[in-house]
Amino acid sequence: KATVSVLNCRNMAGGRMRVLVFLGSARVSSPPGPKRLGDRVVRACAAQLAAAGHAVDVVDPLAVPRGEVFKPHFAYAAGRVPVELDALAKKIEAAEGFVMCSPEYNHSMSPALADLLNHFGRSLFSYKPSVIATYSAGQWGGARAAVGMRAYLSELGCLPVSAMIHVPRAQTVLDAEGGYLEGVDQAQWEGYMGRAFDQLAWWGAAAQAQRGKHAPPGAFKHSPSQRDAPSA
């Protein structure tokens, strides 16, 4: 089970961010193998963020029960939200940055990740930065999925930083615990991933500072029509 303890240290920017790392796969079967390949990438991301002093929590879609009929968190009456769904909503609201880790399905992001994120209103994600991290067992590293993720996450309100992480043939880079395999240049990989995480920390610190001065602009609460252009 992917869990990362909170480190009581400070990052290079002088503060600590609360970061949620989303695992974008619910697949436990094979072939193709290995199973739960994304867990390796998520563990590597979480470990590097934690080593930089951030408070990291991993979100696994298999650990968040959802009904067979789609019903988002905000559609429930007060006091009737499933416990696991409400707990995750609180974590999303408290987070200051996100890492969205996804495989590629037909040139698109993981349906498991989209389904999970679609259960929560954009106001929980808004005005916070995110990192796009994709992976594959083959040569492309999920890069084509990342293109759509940039538009999706922008609409969700957690704007992706410019640097992205792509891990092709992830099973030849990382072991089951998220550690680097023998013969892999760990320093090179950590430098590559660190570029995205440095941008996440920079934008996260900027967003925190701005929230300390001004409340974020309001988002629509009841109907998308609240943001429609005037009819005349």
XYZ file of N, CA and C in Angstrom:
696
model
N 0.852 -1.188 0.000
C 0.000 0.000 0.000
C 0.886 1.235 0.000
N 0.623 2.150 -0.907
C 1.490 3.313 -1.056
C 1.166 4.363 -0.009
N 1.998 4.461 0.995
C 1.833 5.500 2.006
C 3.177 6.166 2.226
N 3.165 7.457 2.438
C 4.388 8.203 2.659
C 4.219 9.032 3.915
N 5.150 8.914 4.834
C 5.048 9.671 6.072
C 5.421 11.122 5.829
N 4.863 11.999 6.631
C 5.156 13.417 6.539
C 6.506 13.697 7.181
N 7.378 14.376 6.467
C 8.676 14.720 7.007
C 8.623 16.120 7.610
N 9.111 16.263 8.817
C 9.101 17.555 9.483
C 10.379 18.322 9.158
N 10.530 18.676 7.911
C 11.663 19.464 7.483
C 11.176 20.504 6.488
N 12.081 21.338 5.993
C 11.674 22.454 5.162
C 12.247 22.279 3.764
N 11.492 22.754 2.781
C 11.979 22.623 1.409
C 12.885 23.793 1.039
N 13.386 23.779 -0.186
C 14.365 24.778 -0.603
C 13.778 26.177 -0.623
N 12.448 26.281 -0.727
C 11.809 27.600 -0.779
C 11.556 28.154 0.622
N 11.916 27.408 1.666
C 11.751 27.887 3.033
C 10.445 27.488 3.660
N 9.614 26.722 2.985
C 8.335 26.293 3.531
C 8.038 24.869 3.125
N 6.885 24.389 3.517
C 6.510 23.024 3.209
C 5.138 23.028 2.568
N 4.997 22.331 1.472
C 3.714 22.225 0.785
C 3.027 20.928 1.156
N 1.708 20.974 1.181
C 0.917 19.756 1.319
C 0.569 19.299 -0.101
N 1.122 18.168 -0.508
C 0.990 17.687 -1.877
C 0.240 16.364 -1.902
N -0.751 16.284 -2.776
C -1.446 15.024 -3.028
C -0.931 14.443 -4.332
N -0.512 13.184 -4.295
C -0.068 12.479 -5.489
C -1.143 11.458 -5.849
N -1.775 11.650 -7.004
C -2.864 10.776 -7.433
C -2.325 9.661 -8.324
N -2.596 8.430 -7.942
C -2.305 7.282 -8.789
C -3.469 7.104 -9.751
N -3.176 7.136 -11.042
C -4.248 7.135 -12.033
C -4.554 5.783 -12.628
N -4.446 4.728 -11.850
C -4.753 3.408 -12.385
C -5.416 2.548 -11.322
N -6.442 1.823 -11.752
C -7.111 0.879 -10.866
C -6.914 -0.550 -11.356
N -6.025 -0.720 -12.329
C -5.824 -2.047 -12.915
C -4.943 -2.911 -12.025
N -5.391 -4.116 -11.723
C -4.619 -5.040 -10.894
C -4.347 -6.351 -11.636
N -4.761 -6.433 -12.884
C -4.621 -7.666 -13.657
C -3.477 -7.549 -14.661
N -3.121 -8.669 -15.233
C -2.153 -8.698 -16.320
C -2.499 -9.883 -17.221
N -2.082 -9.936 -18.498
C -1.190 -8.957 -19.118
C -1.914 -7.672 -19.508
N -1.209 -6.594 -19.876
C 0.262 -6.539 -19.869
C 0.811 -6.394 -18.461
N 2.015 -6.791 -18.275
C 2.665 -6.697 -16.976
C 3.754 -5.643 -17.008
N 4.294 -5.297 -15.854
C 3.891 -5.824 -14.557
C 2.632 -5.144 -14.027
N 1.980 -5.787 -13.075
C 0.784 -5.214 -12.464
C 1.149 -3.943 -11.691
N 0.190 -3.029 -11.634
C 0.338 -1.798 -10.834
C 1.641 -1.068 -11.140
N 1.955 -0.943 -12.414
C 3.174 -0.262 -12.817
C 3.195 1.180 -12.325
N 2.029 1.819 -12.332
C 1.952 3.210 -11.888
C 2.319 3.402 -10.432
N 2.140 2.358 -9.626
C 2.496 2.450 -8.215
C 3.988 2.744 -8.050
N 4.797 2.213 -8.951
C 6.239 2.466 -8.894
C 6.550 3.949 -9.139
N 5.875 4.508 -10.139
C 6.107 5.911 -10.481
C 5.609 6.825 -9.366
N 4.451 6.513 -8.830
C 3.887 7.308 -7.738
C 4.810 7.274 -6.517
N 5.315 6.102 -6.192
C 6.221 5.991 -5.042
C 7.494 6.799 -5.252
N 8.031 6.774 -6.461
C 9.238 7.545 -6.749
C 8.966 9.046 -6.626
N 7.841 9.494 -7.170
C 7.468 10.911 -7.065
C 7.278 11.312 -5.608
N 6.541 10.505 -4.866
C 6.251 10.823 -3.471
C 7.522 10.865 -2.636
N 8.427 9.918 -2.882
C 9.671 9.874 -2.115
C 10.527 11.107 -2.371
N 10.601 11.540 -3.623
C 11.418 12.705 -3.942
C 10.810 13.979 -3.366
N 9.496 14.099 -3.410
C 8.842 15.265 -2.808
C 9.021 15.281 -1.298
N 8.886 14.125 -0.677
C 9.051 14.046 0.772
C 10.481 14.383 1.176
N 11.457 13.919 0.378
C 12.857 14.214 0.675
C 13.149 15.709 0.576
N 12.346 16.428 -0.229
C 12.503 17.882 -0.351
C 11.804 18.631 0.773
N 11.117 17.890 1.649
C 10.497 18.524 2.805
C 9.018 18.758 2.709
N 8.390 18.232 1.665
C 6.956 18.430 1.509
C 6.168 17.353 2.264
N 4.957 17.706 2.665
C 4.039 16.750 3.284
C 3.268 16.069 2.175
N 3.474 14.777 2.019
C 2.972 14.058 0.856
C 1.967 12.991 1.271
N 0.896 12.909 0.500
C -0.082 11.839 0.686
C -0.407 11.275 -0.681
N -0.502 9.955 -0.768
C -0.807 9.284 -2.031
C -2.277 8.891 -2.053
N -2.940 9.154 -3.175
C -4.346 8.794 -3.349
C -4.435 7.669 -4.369
N -4.898 6.514 -3.926
C -5.064 5.344 -4.777
C -6.552 5.176 -5.053
N -6.990 5.146 -6.307
C -8.427 5.013 -6.595
C -9.038 3.738 -6.016
N -8.230 2.708 -5.819
C -8.756 1.475 -5.239
C -9.110 1.641 -3.766
N -8.566 2.680 -3.124
C -8.826 2.913 -1.702
C -9.974 3.888 -1.475
N -10.619 4.324 -2.557
C -11.721 5.284 -2.437
C -12.975 4.652 -3.027
N -13.790 3.986 -2.205
C -15.005 3.343 -2.733
C -15.962 4.369 -3.322
N -16.518 4.031 -4.485
C -17.500 4.890 -5.141
C -18.638 4.012 -5.630
N -19.828 4.545 -5.623
C -20.989 3.770 -6.026
C -20.951 3.394 -7.491
N -21.724 2.379 -7.848
C -21.783 1.958 -9.247
C -22.402 3.045 -10.127
N -23.317 3.796 -9.562
C -23.916 4.935 -10.269
C -23.144 6.192 -9.878
N -22.685 6.938 -10.891
C -21.867 8.119 -10.625
C -22.656 9.158 -9.825
N -22.092 9.548 -8.687
C -22.677 10.608 -7.871
C -21.532 11.358 -7.196
N -21.279 12.594 -7.622
C -20.146 13.331 -7.084
C -20.355 13.785 -5.648
N -19.266 14.146 -5.039
C -19.269 14.571 -3.637
C -20.268 15.695 -3.388
N -20.307 16.669 -4.297
C -21.142 17.851 -4.082
C -22.626 17.589 -4.332
N -22.986 16.390 -4.821
C -24.397 16.085 -5.094
C -25.103 15.479 -3.888
N -24.350 15.164 -2.866
C -24.953 14.570 -1.666
C -25.500 15.657 -0.741
N -26.551 15.319 -0.026
C -27.062 16.215 1.017
C -26.068 16.250 2.181
N -26.096 17.344 2.912
C -25.194 17.485 4.056
C -25.363 16.315 5.019
N -24.241 15.741 5.428
C -24.271 14.636 6.377
C -24.483 13.275 5.745
N -24.651 13.226 4.419
C -24.913 11.941 3.754
C -23.788 11.530 2.790
N -22.713 12.272 2.808
C -21.592 11.939 1.932
C -20.878 10.701 2.472
N -20.566 9.719 1.630
C -19.785 8.565 2.084
C -18.496 9.007 2.768
N -18.136 8.333 3.820
C -17.015 8.749 4.654
C -15.724 8.889 3.846
N -15.407 7.892 3.021
C -14.153 7.926 2.261
C -14.128 9.079 1.272
N -15.273 9.344 0.645
C -15.358 10.430 -0.324
C -15.189 11.782 0.363
N -15.792 11.934 1.511
C -15.693 13.193 2.250
C -14.275 13.414 2.775
N -13.641 12.342 3.219
C -12.268 12.460 3.714
C -11.329 12.915 2.605
N -11.518 12.378 1.401
C -10.672 12.787 0.281
C -10.966 14.227 -0.122
N -12.219 14.633 -0.078
C -12.560 16.023 -0.397
C -11.829 16.981 0.539
N -11.759 16.642 1.797
C -11.054 17.486 2.764
C -9.556 17.533 2.474
N -8.990 16.387 2.050
C -7.568 16.367 1.699
C -7.295 17.224 0.471
N -8.173 17.147 -0.519
C -8.001 17.956 -1.729
C -8.073 19.438 -1.387
N -9.033 19.795 -0.558
C -9.199 21.201 -0.173
C -7.987 21.714 0.588
N -7.407 20.865 1.439
C -6.263 21.278 2.251
C -4.955 21.277 1.472
N -4.897 20.542 0.383
C -3.656 20.427 -0.392
C -3.294 21.758 -1.039
N -1.991 21.929 -1.250
C -1.487 23.144 -1.893
C -0.870 22.866 -3.258
N -0.838 21.602 -3.634
C -0.324 21.215 -4.941
C -0.640 19.760 -5.203
N -0.603 19.383 -6.480
C -0.979 18.026 -6.867
C 0.017 17.462 -7.880
N 0.184 16.148 -7.835
C 0.873 15.418 -8.897
C -0.124 14.412 -9.433
N -0.438 14.517 -10.721
C -1.402 13.632 -11.363
C -0.645 12.623 -12.216
N -0.636 11.382 -11.771
C 0.159 10.334 -12.407
C -0.762 9.396 -13.179
N -0.551 9.315 -14.495
C -1.491 8.564 -15.328
C -0.783 7.729 -16.379
N -1.314 6.543 -16.674
C -0.910 5.819 -17.868
C -1.656 6.391 -19.069
N -1.422 5.814 -20.227
C -2.098 6.270 -21.440
C -3.090 5.214 -21.913
N -4.327 5.636 -22.118
C -5.371 4.767 -22.660
C -5.870 5.375 -23.966
N -5.527 4.750 -25.088
C -5.993 5.244 -26.395
C -5.696 6.731 -26.594
N -4.454 7.105 -26.317
C -3.984 8.489 -26.457
C -4.641 9.437 -25.456
N -5.236 8.917 -24.417
C -5.951 9.744 -23.442
C -5.499 9.397 -22.031
N -5.868 10.257 -21.096
C -5.559 9.990 -19.699
C -6.364 8.805 -19.192
N -5.949 8.278 -18.095
C -6.603 7.110 -17.506
C -8.056 7.402 -17.151
N -9.000 6.550 -17.549
C -10.395 6.747 -17.128
C -10.564 6.612 -15.616
N -9.703 5.831 -14.981
C -9.789 5.702 -13.520
C -9.464 7.027 -12.839
N -8.473 7.742 -13.368
C -8.111 9.042 -12.792
C -9.203 10.067 -13.057
N -9.697 10.116 -14.290
C -10.749 11.074 -14.627
C -11.996 10.825 -13.785
N -12.368 9.562 -13.631
C -13.553 9.241 -12.836
C -13.394 9.709 -11.397
N -12.227 9.473 -10.815
C -12.006 9.889 -9.432
C -12.060 11.405 -9.290
N -11.355 12.118 -10.158
C -11.327 13.582 -10.064
C -12.694 14.189 -10.336
N -13.466 13.561 -11.211
C -14.799 14.088 -11.542
C -15.780 14.007 -10.380
N -15.425 13.324 -9.327
C -16.289 13.241 -8.146
C -16.202 14.485 -7.256
N -15.338 15.432 -7.626
C -15.128 16.588 -6.748
C -15.227 17.882 -7.540
N -15.774 18.901 -6.901
C -15.942 20.194 -7.538
C -14.620 20.900 -7.754
N -14.575 21.704 -8.803
C -13.330 22.387 -9.158
C -12.885 23.392 -8.108
N -13.805 23.864 -7.267
C -13.413 24.827 -6.232
C -12.414 24.230 -5.248
N -12.391 22.896 -5.117
C -11.434 22.248 -4.213
C -10.022 22.253 -4.804
N -9.920 22.298 -6.124
C -8.627 22.231 -6.810
C -8.098 23.603 -7.216
N -8.976 24.588 -7.314
C -8.639 25.848 -7.968
C -7.524 26.624 -7.282
N -6.760 27.351 -8.116
C -5.698 28.252 -7.677
C -4.572 27.505 -6.957
N -4.313 26.284 -7.434
C -3.201 25.484 -6.929
C -2.500 24.860 -8.131
N -1.180 24.698 -8.066
C -0.455 24.133 -9.209
C -0.497 22.606 -9.207
N -0.187 22.037 -10.362
C -0.123 20.584 -10.482
C 1.021 20.188 -11.409
N 1.451 18.951 -11.262
C 2.459 18.356 -12.145
C 1.807 17.193 -12.878
N 2.032 17.112 -14.174
C 1.583 15.977 -14.974
C 2.713 14.959 -15.033
N 2.439 13.747 -14.584
C 3.418 12.662 -14.636
C 2.766 11.475 -15.326
N 3.338 11.019 -16.426
C 2.776 9.889 -17.155
C 3.833 8.803 -17.301
N 3.369 7.605 -17.603
C 4.291 6.469 -17.691
C 3.721 5.434 -18.650
N 4.562 4.500 -19.046
C 4.104 3.388 -19.862
C 5.092 2.241 -19.746
N 4.643 1.062 -20.169
C 5.537 -0.084 -20.272
C 6.293 -0.056 -21.590
N 5.858 0.792 -22.517
C 6.482 0.922 -23.824
C 7.294 2.194 -23.949
N 7.528 2.604 -25.207
C 8.510 3.654 -25.468
C 7.995 5.081 -25.321
N 6.687 5.296 -25.285
C 6.182 6.671 -25.358
C 6.045 7.346 -24.006
N 6.002 6.596 -22.927
C 5.945 7.202 -21.600
C 4.655 7.930 -21.289
N 3.596 7.652 -22.057
C 2.325 8.317 -21.798
C 2.266 9.759 -22.259
N 3.208 10.171 -23.109
C 3.286 11.583 -23.511
C 2.023 12.068 -24.209
N 1.374 11.196 -24.975
C 0.168 11.628 -25.694
C -0.985 11.862 -24.725
N -1.047 11.094 -23.652
C -2.073 11.332 -22.634
C -1.869 12.678 -21.960
N -0.612 13.072 -21.809
C -0.296 14.319 -21.124
C -0.866 15.535 -21.834
N -0.972 15.457 -23.156
C -1.507 16.587 -23.925
C -2.940 16.900 -23.488
N -3.766 15.864 -23.400
C -5.141 16.076 -22.949
C -5.235 16.436 -21.480
N -4.316 15.918 -20.682
C -4.338 16.224 -19.247
C -4.118 17.705 -18.977
N -3.323 18.350 -19.820
C -3.070 19.780 -19.602
C -4.366 20.585 -19.720
N -5.186 20.281 -20.708
C -6.464 20.982 -20.855
C -7.416 20.607 -19.721
N -7.457 19.324 -19.381
C -8.363 18.841 -18.335
C -8.038 19.504 -16.988
N -6.773 19.491 -16.593
C -6.387 20.038 -15.293
C -6.536 21.553 -15.256
N -6.334 22.204 -16.390
C -6.544 23.659 -16.446
C -8.004 23.993 -16.179
N -8.914 23.219 -16.767
C -10.337 23.435 -16.521
C -10.693 23.137 -15.072
N -10.020 22.140 -14.492
C -10.273 21.804 -13.093
C -9.792 22.912 -12.162
N -8.855 23.720 -12.636
C -8.393 24.856 -11.844
C -7.024 24.681 -11.240
N -6.463 23.464 -11.291
C -5.111 23.239 -10.751
C -4.140 23.268 -11.929
N -3.707 24.462 -12.282
C -2.955 24.683 -13.512
C -1.653 23.892 -13.520
N -1.414 23.127 -14.584
C -0.174 22.351 -14.654
C 1.036 23.249 -14.901
N 2.148 22.946 -14.253
C 3.394 23.659 -14.532
C 3.891 23.228 -15.914
N 4.825 23.962 -16.476
C 5.255 23.681 -17.848
C 6.038 22.382 -17.950
N 6.878 22.079 -16.966
C 7.662 20.846 -17.008
C 6.765 19.653 -16.706
N 6.964 18.576 -17.472
C 6.203 17.357 -17.248
C 7.161 16.194 -17.019
N 6.625 15.106 -16.483
C 7.412 13.904 -16.231
C 6.845 12.779 -17.089
N 7.700 12.144 -17.884
C 7.295 10.992 -18.674
C 8.284 9.857 -18.390
N 7.758 8.694 -18.074
C 8.624 7.557 -17.739
C 8.332 6.403 -18.704
N 9.053 6.318 -19.813
C 8.875 5.176 -20.714
C 9.536 3.934 -20.134
N 8.956 2.779 -20.450
C 9.485 1.506 -19.957
C 9.777 1.586 -18.459
N 8.765 2.003 -17.725
C 8.935 2.270 -16.285
C 9.442 1.055 -15.521
N 9.115 -0.132 -15.992
C 9.546 -1.352 -15.311
C 11.051 -1.580 -15.421
N 11.718 -0.864 -16.335
C 13.173 -0.968 -16.452
C 13.880 0.151 -15.700
N 13.110 1.052 -15.114
C 13.670 2.192 -14.380
C 13.474 2.027 -12.871
N 12.275 1.577 -12.477
C 11.898 1.550 -11.061
C 11.513 0.148 -10.621
N 11.832 -0.164 -9.358
C 11.395 -1.440 -8.793
C 10.016 -1.287 -8.170
N 9.492 -2.349 -7.583
C 8.127 -2.347 -7.057
C 7.937 -1.367 -5.912
N 9.015 -0.967 -5.252
C 8.923 -0.015 -4.143
C 9.177 1.428 -4.576
N 9.381 1.629 -5.866
C 9.641 2.971 -6.362
C 11.096 3.367 -6.338
N 11.979 2.424 -5.996
C 13.403 2.698 -6.013
C 13.974 2.488 -7.405
N 15.133 3.058 -7.660
C 15.755 2.944 -8.973
C 16.505 1.623 -9.088
N 16.318 0.973 -10.214
C 16.948 -0.316 -10.447
C 18.455 -0.161 -10.657
N 19.166 -1.233 -10.424
C 20.614 -1.231 -10.611
C 20.946 -0.893 -12.055
N 21.901 0.006 -12.223
C 22.306 0.426 -13.550
C 21.589 1.659 -14.056
N 20.548 2.069 -13.365
C 19.808 3.279 -13.743
C 20.493 4.491 -13.121
N 20.630 5.558 -13.876
C 21.266 6.782 -13.379
C 20.261 7.553 -12.511
N 20.285 7.265 -11.217
C 19.316 7.870 -10.297
C 19.430 9.387 -10.274
N 20.655 9.905 -10.253
C 20.838 11.359 -10.196
C 20.229 12.038 -11.409
N 20.379 11.413 -12.569
C 19.813 11.999 -13.788
C 18.290 12.003 -13.738
N 17.705 10.902 -13.277
C 16.248 10.838 -13.171
C 15.723 11.825 -12.127
N 16.393 11.930 -10.994
C 15.933 12.850 -9.954
C 16.072 14.297 -10.405
N 17.101 14.587 -11.192
C 17.228 15.930 -11.746
C 16.116 16.243 -12.736
N 15.786 15.248 -13.547
C 14.700 15.400 -14.533
C 13.368 15.624 -13.833
N 13.041 14.793 -12.849
C 11.786 14.947 -12.123
C 11.795 16.190 -11.244
N 12.973 16.519 -10.732
C 13.086 17.674 -9.844
C 12.743 18.983 -10.519
N 12.963 19.058 -11.830
C 12.605 20.290 -12.549
C 11.116 20.565 -12.420
N 10.294 19.536 -12.598
C 8.846 19.711 -12.452
C 8.477 20.024 -11.008
N 9.112 19.340 -10.059
C 8.779 19.557 -8.661
C 9.242 20.928 -8.164
N 10.362 21.419 -8.705
C 10.809 22.778 -8.361
C 9.795 23.810 -8.835
N 9.262 23.597 -10.043
C 8.234 24.515 -10.543
C 6.970 24.430 -9.687
N 6.608 23.229 -9.271
C 5.443 23.061 -8.400
C 5.635 23.835 -7.098
N 6.824 23.737 -6.500
C 7.102 24.443 -5.250
C 7.080 25.957 -5.445
N 7.618 26.424 -6.581
C 7.659 27.860 -6.846
C 6.245 28.423 -6.993
N 5.443 27.776 -7.832
C 4.079 28.255 -8.032
C 3.233 28.048 -6.782
N 3.491 26.968 -6.043
C 2.749 26.753 -4.810
C 3.020 27.846 -3.792
N 4.293 28.232 -3.679
C 4.647 29.309 -2.747
C 4.014 30.624 -3.180
N 3.993 30.873 -4.496
C 3.379 32.106 -5.002
C 1.882 32.129 -4.714
N 1.218 30.984 -4.914
C -0.221 30.910 -4.648
C -0.517 31.096 -3.166
N 0.313 30.497 -2.314
C 0.122 30.667 -0.875
C 0.259 32.128 -0.476
N 1.280 32.791 -1.013
C 1.501 34.203 -0.685
C 0.331 35.059 -1.153
N -0.194 34.770 -2.343
C -1.313 35.545 -2.860
C -2.575 35.310 -2.035
N -2.809 34.059 -1.625
C -3.984 33.784 -0.786
C -3.900 34.509 0.541
N -2.670 34.762 1.021
C -2.502 35.502 2.262
C -2.861 36.968 2.124
N -2.903 37.472 0.886
C -3.219 38.875 0.635
C -4.653 39.076 0.155
N -5.117 38.162 -0.713
C -6.431 38.326 -1.329
C -7.126 36.973 -1.410
N -8.434 36.964 -1.188
C -9.211 35.743 -1.372
C -9.304 35.437 -2.865
N -9.261 34.157 -3.259
C -9.393 33.820 -4.674
C -10.757 34.258 -5.209
N -10.840 34.590 -6.488
C -12.140 34.922 -7.092
C -13.104 33.755 -6.913
N -14.362 34.057 -6.776
C -15.360 33.032 -6.540
C -15.604 32.169 -7.766
N -15.989 30.925 -7.523
C -16.362 29.997 -8.591
C -17.862 29.757 -8.524
N -18.436 29.307 -9.661
C -19.871 29.039 -9.610
C -20.140 27.872 -8.668
N -21.271 27.951 -7.969
C -21.592 26.965 -6.939
C -22.757 26.067 -7.308
N -23.626 26.528 -8.190
C -24.859 25.786 -8.444
C -25.028 25.348 -9.898
N -24.624 26.199 -10.845
C -24.875 25.894 -12.244
C -23.764 26.456 -13.123
N -23.311 25.699 -14.121
C -22.311 26.231 -15.053
C -22.791 27.501 -15.758
N -24.089 27.727 -15.810
C -24.611 28.926 -16.481
C -24.166 30.200 -15.783
N -23.693 30.077 -14.549
C -23.205 31.245 -13.828
C -21.996 31.885 -14.497
N -21.316 31.145 -15.385
C -20.163 31.712 -16.067
C -20.440 31.951 -17.545
N -21.706 31.841 -17.951
C -22.059 32.069 -19.355
C -21.850 33.519 -19.764
N -21.582 33.720 -21.040
C -21.540 35.070 -21.586
C -22.953 35.656 -21.586
N -23.074 36.980 -21.539
C -24.412 37.599 -21.603
C -25.169 37.162 -22.849
N -26.454 37.018 -22.727
C -27.276 36.559 -23.863
C -27.541 37.651 -24.872
N -27.343 38.869 -24.487
C -27.583 39.974 -25.424
C -26.632 41.105 -25.123
